XYZ file of C-alpha atoms in Angstrom:
670
model
C 0.000 0.000 0.000
C 2.922 2.340 0.662
C 3.731 2.321 -3.035
C 0.219 3.197 -4.221
C 0.670 7.008 -4.426
C 4.108 6.487 -5.940
C 2.500 4.186 -8.511
C -0.045 6.855 -9.458
C 2.493 9.618 -9.996
C 4.763 7.240 -11.894
C 1.898 6.377 -14.242
C 0.817 9.979 -14.853
C 3.529 10.871 -17.421
C 2.602 7.746 -19.415
C -1.064 8.750 -19.697
C -1.952 9.757 -23.286
C -1.552 13.514 -23.688
C -5.104 13.847 -25.018
C -6.630 11.981 -22.087
C -8.673 13.706 -19.383
C -6.378 12.285 -16.706
C -3.286 13.831 -18.251
C -4.887 17.201 -18.965
C -6.390 17.524 -15.492
C -3.571 16.286 -13.297
C -0.256 16.852 -15.099
C -0.278 20.648 -14.441
C -0.540 19.918 -10.698
C 2.574 17.779 -10.511
C 6.210 18.597 -11.119
C 9.457 16.679 -10.773
C 8.163 13.600 -12.560
C 9.703 11.539 -15.319
C 8.865 13.166 -18.646
C 8.273 11.460 -21.988
C 10.382 13.283 -24.566
C 9.632 10.947 -27.478
C 7.257 8.053 -28.096
C 4.279 9.147 -25.975
C 0.778 8.031 -26.887
C -1.757 10.690 -28.056
C -4.689 8.517 -26.994
C -5.396 5.320 -25.102
C -4.013 2.312 -27.003
C -6.465 -0.023 -28.720
C -4.011 -2.583 -30.027
C -5.592 -5.551 -28.284
C -9.243 -6.533 -28.095
C -10.247 -9.099 -25.515
C -13.377 -11.153 -26.230
C -15.115 -13.172 -23.544
C -18.103 -15.504 -23.783
C -17.099 -19.174 -23.911
C -17.667 -21.249 -20.769
C -14.359 -23.069 -21.171
C -10.944 -22.794 -22.814
C -10.872 -21.227 -26.285
C -8.992 -23.705 -28.466
C -9.255 -22.220 -31.969
C -9.919 -18.862 -33.628
C -10.059 -17.760 -37.267
C -11.017 -14.669 -39.271
C -13.645 -14.761 -42.000
C -12.188 -13.901 -45.429
C -13.560 -10.352 -45.269
C -12.083 -9.858 -41.797
C -15.440 -8.873 -40.297
C -16.096 -12.009 -38.271
C -14.149 -14.335 -36.018
C -15.102 -17.951 -35.375
C -13.929 -19.681 -32.205
C -14.024 -23.269 -30.996
C -13.957 -24.275 -27.345
C -13.767 -27.103 -24.850
C -17.414 -26.263 -24.159
C -18.174 -28.242 -27.404
C -19.486 -25.179 -29.271
C -18.456 -22.862 -32.101
C -19.160 -19.146 -31.646
C -19.185 -16.287 -34.147
C -18.042 -12.780 -33.207
C -17.962 -9.331 -34.747
C -14.229 -8.707 -35.252
C -14.598 -4.966 -34.785
C -16.738 -4.824 -31.664
C -16.166 -8.236 -30.089
C -19.955 -8.819 -29.853
C -21.245 -12.379 -30.298
C -23.247 -13.058 -33.481
C -26.201 -15.355 -32.882
C -26.236 -18.467 -30.733
C -23.369 -20.973 -30.423
C -23.245 -23.741 -33.040
C -23.900 -27.065 -31.333
C -23.618 -30.626 -32.603
C -20.229 -31.995 -31.675
C -20.259 -34.463 -28.797
C -16.883 -33.399 -27.453
C -14.484 -30.441 -27.386
C -14.068 -28.433 -30.599
C -10.380 -28.172 -31.341
C -10.391 -26.335 -34.668
C -12.544 -24.050 -36.822
C -11.989 -22.716 -40.348
C -13.927 -20.547 -42.809
C -14.191 -21.535 -46.455
C -12.568 -19.006 -48.818
C -15.957 -17.574 -49.796
C -16.940 -17.225 -46.140
C -20.126 -19.246 -46.585
C -19.086 -22.385 -44.730
C -17.275 -23.279 -41.527
C -15.446 -26.545 -40.903
C -14.829 -27.771 -37.360
C -12.714 -30.607 -35.969
C -13.465 -32.249 -32.656
C -12.254 -34.575 -29.957
C -15.150 -36.779 -31.128
C -12.883 -37.758 -34.128
C -15.123 -36.049 -36.723
C -15.123 -32.992 -38.984
C -18.391 -31.056 -39.338
C -19.429 -28.483 -41.932
C -21.712 -25.550 -41.076
C -23.590 -22.825 -42.931
C -21.806 -19.662 -41.743
C -24.936 -17.539 -42.066
C -27.632 -19.787 -40.583
C -25.480 -21.893 -38.276
C -27.088 -25.093 -39.607
C -24.964 -28.248 -39.991
C -24.321 -29.315 -43.613
C -24.580 -33.063 -44.179
C -23.109 -35.770 -42.015
C -19.778 -35.545 -40.152
C -16.636 -36.617 -42.027
C -15.186 -39.732 -40.426
C -11.901 -41.550 -40.981
C -9.395 -40.425 -38.378
C -8.748 -42.970 -35.630
C -8.284 -40.332 -32.952
C -9.289 -36.755 -32.101
C -9.313 -34.229 -34.963
C -7.218 -31.319 -33.777
C -7.158 -29.086 -36.859
C -9.072 -28.392 -40.063
C -8.456 -25.978 -42.910
C -9.851 -25.276 -46.393
C -7.621 -25.081 -49.455
C -7.559 -21.612 -51.055
C -9.963 -22.711 -53.803
C -12.341 -24.192 -51.231
C -12.349 -27.608 -52.902
C -10.304 -29.495 -50.301
C -10.089 -29.742 -46.532
C -6.953 -30.778 -44.671
C -7.232 -32.208 -41.157
C -4.664 -33.071 -38.502
C -5.226 -35.641 -35.792
C -3.931 -37.151 -32.592
C -3.363 -40.252 -34.730
C -0.161 -38.386 -35.928
C -1.442 -37.999 -39.510
C -2.805 -35.337 -41.857
C -5.743 -36.243 -44.123
C -7.117 -34.523 -47.227
C -10.846 -34.444 -48.041
C -13.062 -33.426 -50.946
C -14.935 -30.458 -49.445
C -18.023 -31.019 -51.583
C -18.690 -34.739 -51.281
C -16.771 -35.434 -48.064
C -14.614 -38.278 -49.447
C -11.021 -38.777 -48.284
C -8.344 -38.028 -50.928
C -5.450 -40.494 -51.015
C -3.567 -41.862 -48.030
C -2.810 -39.940 -44.812
C 0.425 -37.908 -44.662
C 2.783 -39.462 -42.140
C 6.040 -38.174 -40.631
C 5.327 -36.543 -37.293
C 6.336 -38.614 -34.286
C 3.448 -37.433 -32.128
C -0.047 -35.934 -32.357
C -0.667 -33.351 -35.099
C -2.369 -30.320 -33.600
C -2.622 -27.935 -36.545
C -2.596 -27.831 -40.350
C -2.672 -24.901 -42.794
C -2.590 -24.474 -46.579
C -0.278 -21.899 -48.129
C -2.162 -19.142 -50.033
C -1.374 -20.773 -53.385
C -2.588 -24.150 -52.137
C 0.668 -25.895 -53.013
C 1.986 -26.446 -49.487
C 0.634 -27.555 -46.133
C 2.171 -26.671 -42.774
C 1.538 -28.818 -39.715
C 2.320 -28.361 -36.018
C 2.742 -31.254 -33.627
C 3.162 -32.436 -30.060
C 6.696 -33.331 -31.133
C 7.402 -29.513 -30.836
C 8.044 -29.113 -34.580
C 6.388 -27.644 -37.675
C 6.536 -29.647 -40.917
C 5.956 -28.518 -44.505
C 4.323 -30.795 -47.108
C 3.708 -30.790 -50.843
C -0.107 -30.598 -51.036
C -0.233 -32.568 -54.297
C 2.257 -35.372 -53.687
C 2.079 -35.548 -49.896
C 5.888 -35.509 -49.669
C 7.574 -33.706 -46.783
C 9.501 -30.530 -47.766
C 12.823 -30.130 -45.971
C 13.484 -30.685 -42.294
C 11.058 -29.853 -39.466
C 11.159 -26.302 -38.052
C 12.443 -26.404 -34.485
C 12.518 -23.743 -31.766
C 9.444 -24.079 -29.573
C 10.086 -25.608 -26.162
C 6.701 -27.312 -25.934
C 4.077 -28.756 -28.265
C 3.008 -26.662 -31.274
C -0.749 -26.297 -31.211
C -1.399 -23.983 -34.148
C 0.186 -22.861 -37.441
C -0.881 -20.287 -40.040
C 0.552 -18.844 -43.273
C 0.578 -15.081 -43.813
C -1.547 -13.939 -46.800
C 1.549 -13.538 -48.989
C 2.787 -17.020 -48.054
C 6.159 -15.737 -46.885
C 5.678 -16.208 -43.150
C 4.297 -18.864 -40.845
C 2.978 -18.130 -37.354
C 2.895 -20.864 -34.723
C 1.330 -20.990 -31.259
C 2.617 -23.277 -28.540
C 2.078 -24.567 -25.033
C 5.216 -22.588 -24.165
C 2.797 -19.552 -24.090
C 4.396 -17.890 -27.109
C 3.698 -17.207 -30.783
C 6.664 -17.605 -33.153
C 7.103 -16.311 -36.695
C 9.044 -18.226 -39.352
C 10.338 -17.598 -42.856
C 8.249 -19.994 -44.948
C 11.020 -20.471 -47.500
C 14.100 -20.869 -45.317
C 12.471 -22.175 -42.161
C 14.410 -19.626 -40.070
C 12.719 -18.104 -37.028
C 11.942 -14.393 -37.397
C 12.780 -12.468 -34.260
C 11.786 -13.278 -30.707
C 8.529 -14.978 -29.656
C 5.430 -12.819 -29.032
C 4.379 -13.030 -25.401
C 1.401 -11.766 -23.500
C -0.924 -14.688 -22.871
C -0.825 -16.108 -19.361
C -1.302 -19.690 -20.477
C -0.845 -21.996 -23.469
C -1.579 -20.540 -26.914
C -3.962 -22.849 -28.713
C -4.525 -21.021 -31.984
C -3.121 -18.292 -34.231
C -4.542 -16.751 -37.404
C -3.545 -13.898 -39.723
C -6.207 -11.396 -40.776
C -6.762 -11.276 -44.572
C -4.669 -8.120 -44.937
C -1.805 -9.667 -42.945
C -1.744 -6.766 -40.498
C -3.201 -8.563 -37.495
C -2.816 -11.887 -35.753
C -5.542 -13.368 -33.573
C -4.597 -15.829 -30.854
C -6.733 -18.005 -28.599
C -5.452 -19.281 -25.273
C -6.060 -21.518 -22.310
C -6.520 -18.266 -20.375
C -10.018 -18.171 -22.007
C -9.352 -15.021 -24.002
C -8.886 -14.111 -27.647
C -6.234 -11.464 -28.288
C -5.460 -9.399 -31.366
C -1.912 -8.413 -32.267
C -0.373 -5.972 -34.735
C 1.579 -8.349 -36.956
C 4.158 -5.683 -37.786
C 4.888 -3.893 -34.508
C 4.619 -7.097 -32.501
C 7.796 -8.446 -34.082
C 10.922 -8.229 -31.967
C 13.964 -8.862 -34.103
C 16.507 -9.437 -31.391
C 19.709 -9.904 -33.359
C 21.909 -6.792 -33.617
C 23.470 -5.538 -36.825
C 27.114 -5.835 -35.848
C 28.985 -6.052 -39.132
C 30.043 -2.469 -39.782
C 32.820 -0.943 -37.717
C 32.158 2.685 -38.695
C 29.382 5.058 -39.842
C 26.693 3.661 -42.165
C 26.487 5.998 -45.145
C 24.027 4.242 -47.413
C 21.254 1.653 -47.297
C 19.076 0.131 -50.023
C 16.334 -2.489 -50.227
C 16.613 -5.274 -52.801
C 13.727 -5.261 -55.312
C 11.985 -8.134 -53.531
C 12.340 -6.404 -50.164
C 14.120 -9.373 -48.604
C 17.584 -7.868 -48.332
C 19.181 -4.572 -47.335
C 22.586 -3.454 -48.574
C 24.591 -0.927 -46.566
C 27.758 1.019 -47.335
C 30.064 2.345 -44.635
C 33.095 4.413 -43.748
C 34.761 1.102 -42.978
C 35.156 0.768 -46.814
C 32.822 -2.248 -47.040
C 29.339 -3.145 -48.244
C 27.232 -5.463 -46.051
C 24.107 -7.449 -46.903
C 21.326 -8.045 -44.340
C 18.178 -10.126 -44.162
C 15.467 -7.434 -44.073
C 13.166 -9.593 -41.963
C 15.542 -10.982 -39.349
C 18.238 -8.292 -39.307
C 20.906 -10.983 -39.661
C 24.002 -10.337 -41.770
C 24.243 -12.391 -44.975
C 27.772 -13.579 -45.686
C 30.941 -11.528 -45.274
C 31.344 -7.807 -46.064
C 32.180 -6.954 -49.690
C 35.660 -5.450 -49.852
C 37.502 -3.690 -52.671
C 37.064 0.054 -52.293
C 40.048 1.910 -50.884
C 38.005 4.569 -49.110
C 34.583 5.134 -47.541
C 31.589 3.696 -49.433
C 29.004 6.455 -49.703
C 26.292 4.853 -51.807
C 24.921 1.414 -52.693
C 22.169 0.418 -55.120
C 20.603 -2.833 -56.309
C 19.955 -3.406 -59.990
C 16.223 -3.828 -60.806
C 16.591 -7.606 -61.097
C 18.402 -7.763 -57.753
C 21.405 -9.547 -59.234
C 23.924 -6.708 -59.050
C 24.937 -4.007 -56.606
C 26.597 -0.743 -57.559
C 28.664 1.173 -55.011
C 30.409 4.537 -55.086
C 33.258 5.709 -52.943
C 35.470 8.545 -51.845
C 38.110 6.761 -53.937
C 36.382 8.467 -56.984
C 35.184 5.157 -58.483
C 31.992 3.139 -58.963
C 32.152 -0.635 -58.474
C 29.743 -3.385 -59.537
C 29.182 -6.562 -57.486
C 27.424 -9.879 -57.909
C 24.658 -9.655 -55.262
C 24.645 -13.409 -54.693
C 28.341 -14.248 -54.554
C 29.715 -10.878 -53.442
C 32.350 -10.980 -56.192
C 33.379 -7.745 -57.926
C 32.303 -7.501 -61.596
C 34.985 -6.049 -63.850
C 37.107 -2.998 -63.165
C 35.910 0.141 -61.333
C 34.222 2.854 -63.441
C 36.430 5.935 -63.602
C 35.749 9.416 -64.952
C 34.687 11.684 -62.120
C 37.382 14.090 -61.032
C 36.455 13.957 -57.378
C 34.773 11.723 -54.790
C 31.625 9.904 -55.978
C 28.825 10.190 -53.464
C 25.895 8.452 -55.126
C 24.958 5.813 -57.688
C 21.611 4.633 -59.038
C 20.442 2.117 -61.638
C 17.824 3.078 -64.207
C 14.610 1.024 -63.908
C 15.581 -1.153 -66.872
C 19.043 -1.753 -65.373
C 20.828 -0.531 -68.487
C 22.157 2.751 -67.135
C 23.810 4.008 -63.960
C 23.721 7.600 -62.749
C 26.377 8.942 -60.376
C 26.763 12.174 -58.418
C 30.110 13.617 -57.389
C 32.086 16.212 -55.462
C 32.872 17.669 -58.886
C 29.252 19.082 -58.839
C 28.125 16.942 -61.782
C 25.928 13.929 -62.523
C 27.260 11.358 -64.972
C 25.446 8.586 -66.864
C 27.074 5.211 -67.595
C 26.305 2.133 -69.661
C 25.780 -0.532 -66.989
C 27.062 -3.328 -69.226
C 30.137 -1.752 -70.807
C 30.998 0.822 -68.143
C 31.317 3.566 -70.795
C 30.209 7.118 -69.984
C 27.072 8.315 -71.836
C 27.186 11.906 -73.084
C 28.371 14.942 -71.131
C 27.948 15.452 -67.382
C 24.758 17.192 -66.140
C 25.636 20.575 -64.634
C 23.569 23.009 -62.597
C 24.182 22.422 -58.910
C 26.348 25.055 -57.252
C 28.033 22.584 -54.940
C 28.902 18.903 -54.767
C 26.194 16.340 -55.648
C 25.516 13.960 -52.779
C 22.775 11.752 -54.226
C 21.042 10.744 -57.457
C 17.962 8.623 -58.181
C 15.974 7.576 -61.258
C 12.185 7.833 -61.284
C 10.442 4.439 -61.649
C 9.720 5.092 -65.347
C 13.355 6.068 -65.973
C 12.427 9.434 -67.463
C 13.615 11.643 -64.614
C 16.602 11.882 -62.307
C 16.560 13.538 -58.888
C 19.758 14.839 -57.333
C 20.589 16.176 -53.875
C 23.436 18.565 -53.236
C 25.580 20.390 -50.698
C 23.763 23.515 -51.956
C 20.800 22.275 -49.786
C 18.530 21.652 -52.799
C 17.052 18.760 -54.779
C 17.020 19.125 -58.573
C 15.004 17.196 -61.166
C 16.418 16.359 -64.616
C 15.160 14.930 -67.884
C 17.057 11.620 -68.090
C 17.151 11.677 -71.893
C 18.025 15.313 -72.654
C 19.850 16.194 -69.445
C 17.808 19.400 -69.086
C 16.801 20.603 -65.618
C 13.048 20.361 -64.850
C 11.660 23.350 -62.969
C 13.229 25.052 -59.985
C 15.196 23.289 -57.237
C 13.245 21.948 -54.229
C 14.174 23.937 -51.152
C 13.431 23.335 -47.482
C 16.365 21.548 -45.896
C 18.583 23.730 -43.744
C 21.770 21.875 -44.600
C 23.172 19.755 -47.414
C 20.934 17.104 -48.989
C 22.737 13.804 -48.675
C 20.290 11.385 -50.277
C 17.209 11.318 -52.520
C 14.874 8.496 -53.538
C 11.671 8.141 -55.572
C 8.734 6.161 -54.219
C 7.857 3.053 -56.282
C 4.912 4.864 -57.920
C 7.080 7.894 -58.738
C 4.744 10.293 -56.943
C 6.938 11.064 -53.942
C 10.583 11.837 -53.288
C 12.321 11.254 -49.964
C 15.417 13.251 -49.060
C 17.879 12.960 -46.190
C 20.043 15.804 -44.984
C 22.886 16.861 -42.726
C 20.180 18.723 -40.789
C 19.374 15.254 -39.326
C 15.930 15.054 -40.951
C 14.181 13.178 -43.750
C 11.705 15.123 -45.920
C 8.990 13.865 -48.256
C 8.094 15.762 -51.444
C 5.431 15.663 -54.129
C 7.425 14.662 -57.211
C 5.126 16.561 -59.589
C 4.599 19.859 -57.754
C 7.791 19.936 -55.704
C 5.797 20.764 -52.559
C 6.922 19.326 -49.233
C 4.601 16.685 -47.741
C 4.079 17.129 -44.019
C 6.776 17.850 -41.478
C 10.324 16.472 -41.604
C 10.886 13.062 -39.963
C 13.104 13.524 -36.936
C 14.873 10.999 -34.748
C 18.434 10.657 -35.993
C 20.981 12.365 -33.795
C 23.455 13.030 -36.600
C 23.832 13.478 -40.359
C 21.291 11.446 -42.398
C 23.440 9.888 -45.105
C 20.956 7.831 -47.118
C 17.244 7.191 -47.654
C 15.364 4.546 -49.641
C 11.718 3.488 -50.075
C 10.646 -0.100 -49.467
C 9.206 -1.865 -52.549
C 5.605 -1.336 -51.353
C 6.196 2.373 -50.757
C 4.992 2.135 -47.175
C 8.375 2.509 -45.496
C 11.495 4.621 -45.826
C 14.837 3.338 -44.558
C 17.499 5.836 -43.511
C 21.158 5.458 -42.587
C 23.023 7.973 -40.463
C 26.396 9.001 -39.077
C 24.912 8.206 -35.663
C 25.728 4.590 -36.667
C 22.052 3.617 -36.851
C 19.619 2.524 -39.516
C 16.006 3.691 -39.089
C 12.980 2.302 -40.894
C 10.013 4.702 -40.989
C 6.345 4.096 -41.682
C 5.597 6.855 -44.210
C 2.048 7.307 -42.974
C 2.373 7.037 -39.177
C 6.002 8.099 -38.626
C 6.591 4.872 -36.674
C 10.296 4.108 -36.571
C 12.326 0.942 -36.304
C 15.768 1.653 -34.877
C 18.670 -0.633 -35.768
C 21.872 0.139 -33.869
C 25.163 -0.948 -35.415
C 27.369 0.286 -32.585
C 28.310 -1.904 -29.657
C 29.246 0.726 -27.065
C 26.878 2.429 -24.603
C 26.295 6.125 -25.235
C 25.901 7.055 -21.569
C 28.555 7.032 -18.896
C 29.118 3.750 -17.115
C 27.405 5.027 -13.980
C 24.154 6.669 -15.067
C 20.577 5.512 -15.465
C 19.026 6.824 -18.664
C 16.159 5.931 -21.002
C 17.135 8.485 -23.645
C 19.809 9.095 -26.258
C 20.556 12.450 -24.591
C 22.970 12.171 -21.612
C 21.403 15.158 -19.840
C 18.175 13.143 -19.484
C 19.878 10.716 -17.089
C 18.851 10.454 -13.430
C 20.933 13.143 -11.749
C 21.507 11.337 -8.464
C 22.268 7.897 -9.840
C 25.237 7.597 -7.477
C 23.013 8.216 -4.456
C 20.307 5.894 -5.729
C 22.621 2.942 -6.197
C 26.065 2.439 -4.686
C 28.768 2.296 -7.331
C 29.678 -1.231 -6.283
C 26.131 -2.382 -7.016
C 25.553 -0.354 -10.161
C 24.379 -2.477 -13.077
C 22.805 -0.277 -15.737
C 21.806 -3.126 -18.025
C 19.919 -4.812 -15.190
C 18.194 -1.557 -14.262
C 16.914 -1.136 -17.780
C 14.776 -4.240 -17.258
C 11.514 -4.177 -15.294
C 10.260 -6.646 -12.732
C 7.065 -8.631 -13.353
C 4.921 -5.834 -11.853
C 6.475 -3.118 -14.015
C 8.814 -1.555 -11.435
C 12.425 -0.499 -11.751
C 13.912 -1.402 -8.358
C 17.290 -0.702 -6.787
C 19.457 -3.481 -5.287
C 18.288 -2.285 -1.862
C 14.657 -2.663 -2.880
C 13.728 1.006 -3.393
C 11.042 1.701 -5.980
C 12.173 4.109 -8.700
C 9.626 4.115 -11.506
C 6.521 2.140 -12.456
C 5.608 1.512 -16.088
C 1.874 0.942 -16.740
C 0.854 -2.412 -18.167
C -0.461 -0.852 -21.394
C 3.083 0.187 -22.331
C 4.692 -2.589 -24.443
C 7.406 -3.990 -22.197
C 10.502 -3.655 -24.416
C 9.375 -0.207 -25.606
C 11.565 1.881 -23.310
C 14.501 3.321 -25.222
C 17.872 2.116 -24.043
C 21.235 3.365 -25.265
C 22.532 -0.083 -24.298
C 20.160 -1.970 -26.558
C 21.669 -2.704 -29.943
C 18.474 -3.554 -31.797
C 14.978 -2.227 -31.187
C 12.006 -2.649 -33.488
C 8.742 -0.828 -33.093
C 7.882 2.381 -31.317
C 10.269 3.204 -28.465
C 9.745 5.679 -25.638
C 12.435 8.084 -24.410
C 12.280 9.482 -20.866
C 13.829 12.541 -19.234
C 14.649 11.555 -15.624
C 16.734 14.642 -14.839
C 14.050 16.309 -12.679
C 12.380 13.193 -11.324
C 12.069 12.688 -7.582
C 11.976 9.117 -6.337
C 12.150 6.908 -3.284
C 11.211 8.764 -0.099
C 11.245 12.084 -2.003
C 8.371 11.205 -4.337
C 5.934 13.436 -2.373
C 7.890 16.468 -3.581
C 6.338 16.028 -7.024
C 3.154 17.842 -5.930
C 3.009 21.627 -6.192
C 2.452 22.986 -2.678
C -0.231 25.292 -3.985
C -2.418 22.343 -4.921
C -2.095 20.372 -1.690
C -5.435 20.089 0.025
C -7.409 21.467 -2.914
């Protein structure tokens, strides 16, 4: 009870700034922790909890239009829910004589299939709730999972009899022999979106992939869960698999390589029985032994825990491969590195050959080559698969080359240089095409082709972006102005309608490529020179590389940032507690709070199970409300953070026995 008032004043700064609580009480309190970045404008609505079943919820699935959720339970019923409001639709579907372990919608949303402990599969009319025909029988033990093929013509079922069976969804007949290979009960099966593969999860703690036509197993089982795998689901694009386990976690996997993507998603208080992607791939629904159904943001919920630790100096350039699966980065350490864009893991060894800093990297449109430019005045070409250099460096610029870009057809390369010019090159022969493009009044930092190859954008030390006709070399309109320092990088969006620019002023700006008008406010977050920007293939994200040794990935529409640190050293002193990138935001009396002999900053950056930061002596410092995602606090000691992170200013915060000093004396007793 002694900590209750302390808990309230700790929670106040984390209240959304538009909330009544924050507006009414924050003016009355001083000397609290302050959120300097990452605060919520309104109360979060990420998760929706649905209650109604009388027993454990074993299976959940979205309808194809995403408007309904079906759930199966140990109470032997199937329930339908409104996915937006969580309200139950109609009465429960009854008919099974034992627990319902799995439910699935047909692709047209008109039917529901359910598998039960009674060893049968039932089909239901999704609108009326009436059972369609007789149950499908054939398994010799409980049916744990059912799923429709994408064309709705087949049903796959997994059973405690360790097999997977295929059925004709219209006539109910079994197709071929059961698929065998698991060494224990099969708890879940799922078709890939193209219907060519089936994934299955088992009590043997593994996920297996199968050829849906031949029934042959594809590759080795996916391992990583520490308990039985109860549910598996493909993402709508077929590139990821989600699995739910008795270990209380949801894991994400690369469907092609079988590699685990990031850390498990946690939050349920008991075994996870079912997982399902929404049709747009943005949400995951999970059902648990804790009797609840939870919804997750499939993007921000990912925690990619592996640090990018390949570069040993500033990252000057980053670029997505055309398929979005890889990122290339160029650095002052004279190398180019390749990264898995999903996992953050480095692919192979750094590419070496330049004799000075690499300032720009670019993939060819087919993803097979990489071009790089350097302070050594040359452009090099590399085989993107093998990392081998292709031919001799391209020479011609009379000063350092800061940027390279392929034309959309891959036949030309544009380069920008300290010599204030842009040059065009034949990508096959390496010969220079025509005369240099002149017009900038200072060195050219960056060049980019428009998606149709008809325009070139260039950024310069003169603080402007210029547009050029790629055929004639003539300048198009007036320069784009707005940055307060040199423009280091420019990139067109995939549809050619927007341009992103990065600058020494530490910001990224977005521009209308037709009118030249700036779109919204600059994106801020880097603490040093922004060296490079690039759009993701879907145009939804911008990736930026900076001299602060970090790579940021931005959501163009929400300004959400993913922060990838490539440095290994803490930014704060060894004896300060800080949740910010700014040293002055550290707790001023850290030495008084914790004896130097006991000081362990990395341990203090973690919270206990109740959300408190506690000193070795047991003093309460700060409480983080449960609605704040647990790894969301910024830490200068964390090397890799994905998702929105919150920075705190602790410099004026009172704590311990002094917490009562946070209240203005003039408000006491009022």
